[in-house]
Amino acid sequence: MADSQLLLKRGPFRSTWLRARKTRTQLVLSRRPRRRLGTLRWCGRRRLRRRLLQAQAAGADWRESGCLVSRAATRRPKTAAPSPAPAAAPAPSGPASLPIPPVRPAGPGRALVLLPLEQGFTFSGICRVTCLYGQVQVFGFTISQGQPPQDVFSAYTHSRLTINAVHYSMPEKSKKEMKREARALLRSHLNRDDRCWLMKNFSPLCSIVMLEQLKTPTVNFLVSHPGLSYVFVQESPTFQINSEHVALRSVGIRREKKKNGLRLTESALSAMEELVTVSCEEVDGCPVILVCGSQDVGKSTFNRYLINQLLNSISCVDYLECDLGQTEFTPPGCISLLNITEPVLGPPFTHQRTPQKMVYYGKPACKNNCENYIEIIKYVFSSYKRESPLIINTMGWVSDKGLLLLIDLIRLLSPSHVVQFSSGRSKYMPNLTPDYVDDMDGLYTKSKSRVRDRGFQLAEFTESLEFADEEKESPVVFTGHKLICVQSDFAFRKTPRNRESHNKVLRDLAVLGYLGQLQPPVPKPLCPLHGLTPYQVPFNAVALRIIHADVAPTHILYAVNASWVGLCKILDDVRGYANGPILLAQTPICDCLGFGICRGIDMEKRLYHILTPVSPEELRNVNCLLVGAISIPQCVFKSQHGLEGTIPYITTDYNFKLPGASEKIGARETEEAREEKVHPKPKLYRKIN
């Protein structure tokens, strides 16, 4: 009797466990089976999870309906009357009911993704995206069928990108006619089997995307350095090798969870919609949009997304970079003005571009010399022609003097819209309304009341701005701006402890991305930097200046050798000097045409050996070399392939007590700024050939 009672108690448990193992359409797990699931080893859990996912793909809504069964039902003996069968789950009627967008291999290095409306595919890695049918959106940029493919870079250093299917206008055609049209469009891209697979899962509002393997010299150069191969794709053990995994791996990407993708708040999306509308209407001229906020609130992400949104409607967007530490299109330490005509579909180190105007400030922060920072912005901003909308990126320094400096920038640049980011994790920042800006004294400008009392004219502050001839006749009126507040819920992993090291990694990646332009085009193999032929520059052809520190003239060449140098053009004529080197007494505000590495100095022939991607035509205009605090990444010195024996410029015997060995000795800084901690330079021994 006891045995029969025990059998009756264990019967429902076994049947429930068998239902989980056989993965019937309706999976209902009681409390005891869930405890049993908790005792499974990892391999058993993997197998059960795979079966449950297969059941879900077959149409079983086990996640929604499978919660708890009443205790009485779980204890019902086998001889009891069976409970009524649950209603069968509705069969999937098309791709819109699929929980995950299906992926199908389409040949070596290619994969097809069928995206139902308002569903997305989040991934990491790099690939070339072609919309074969419908319309998709990546990072705010819309790709329609018939448009050229776009190179997309989804890196682990930033939020992963998502390919979203968006709504598009549908002609008044039947589903059969639409299938016939889609089949005709796909005939030139896909074989018969792939077309049949797509037509089987076709729905009128779906989008079909082709993902192709992408290799660029810059990315190949980046991932060739040890420790940087994780930037785009992180390998992890997987226990489910299927056709989708193989197809995505052949492309060079990996599917990511939706929560790892980019997510914008409602206030950010609303602000973008308003700014795009204003930019397209052109009622009051081209808008000038200044984006500000503290560190790590999503300003740069917002700017990229806004640029892509604007490029959906207009042909170009101007961009003024005022953030020295985290520049978008140039190496760090620059203030630049660019005209953007192509979408920005990746982090900064994947889209280094040639600016319309650029000045090399030489440091990742301006806390010690704000006046020179303002003068450089004046000089660069004078090249803005007001023919397209302008987006101004500012620094994350918005406390104490940084806030006063931001008020000066608003008065100087006179934006029509100020987008102010705030976050619960960031420090308090007052709302920069027009009244607040008018009533507050800046770092170098006075409030309206002080102007009336002292007779200060704003023209004195902006008199150095140079405008076009037609704009001189109709002077710019500095009116109030419209404040747009954006509440950021941006998820980031940086903390005050690791922020500086994380930013240093991003700056190094930007420098490496710039140096990647030296590599030959694919499919040619990578060439190490020491294997490239440098330019020879005579001593008497260029002037020298160390921006960030005071260096004795006898040690100038030691500071220049193996350094990151700005290739600049000054108005003064440096020709006529017999020998050289030619040293400048002050740091000039001049155009920077590019950057390079001084990889050696020939004292006998009196030549600098400069390695740079700048074209020879532009190099003929270079007559000044500026050396700042932006350093060459250490991996360039330590991880070059093909080096044998002692590595140049590197030593383990380094004495910081020597004069000039520490960054604070001879640094051109104010007394209060010396308390600021600056990231130390690499321990490099610089010798002169």
Coordinates of N, CA, C and O in Angstrom, one line a residue, residues 70 108 272 332 364 379 427 430 600:
S70 N -1.5 24.1 -10.2 CA -2.0 24.0 -8.9 C -1.5 22.7 -8.2 O -1.2 21.7 -8.8
P108 N 29.9 31.7 -49.0 CA 31.0 32.1 -48.1 C 31.1 33.6 -47.7 O 31.1 34.4 -48.6
M272 N 15.8 64.9 -31.1 CA 16.2 64.7 -32.5 C 15.1 65.0 -33.5 O 15.4 65.6 -34.5
P332 N 43.1 62.8 -30.9 CA 42.8 63.6 -29.8 C 43.7 64.9 -29.8 O 44.8 64.9 -30.4
P364 N 44.9 66.8 -24.0 CA 43.5 66.3 -24.0 C 42.6 67.1 -23.1 O 41.4 66.8 -23.0
Y379 N 39.2 81.0 -34.1 CA 39.9 80.8 -35.4 C 39.2 79.7 -36.3 O 39.0 79.9 -37.5
K427 N 26.8 65.0 -11.9 CA 26.7 66.1 -11.0 C 25.6 67.1 -11.5 O 25.3 67.2 -12.6
P430 N 23.2 73.5 -13.7 CA 22.0 74.4 -13.8 C 21.5 74.4 -15.3 O 22.3 74.2 -16.2
G600 N 62.7 58.9 -36.5 CA 64.2 59.0 -36.4 C 64.7 60.3 -36.8 O 64.0 61.1 -37.5

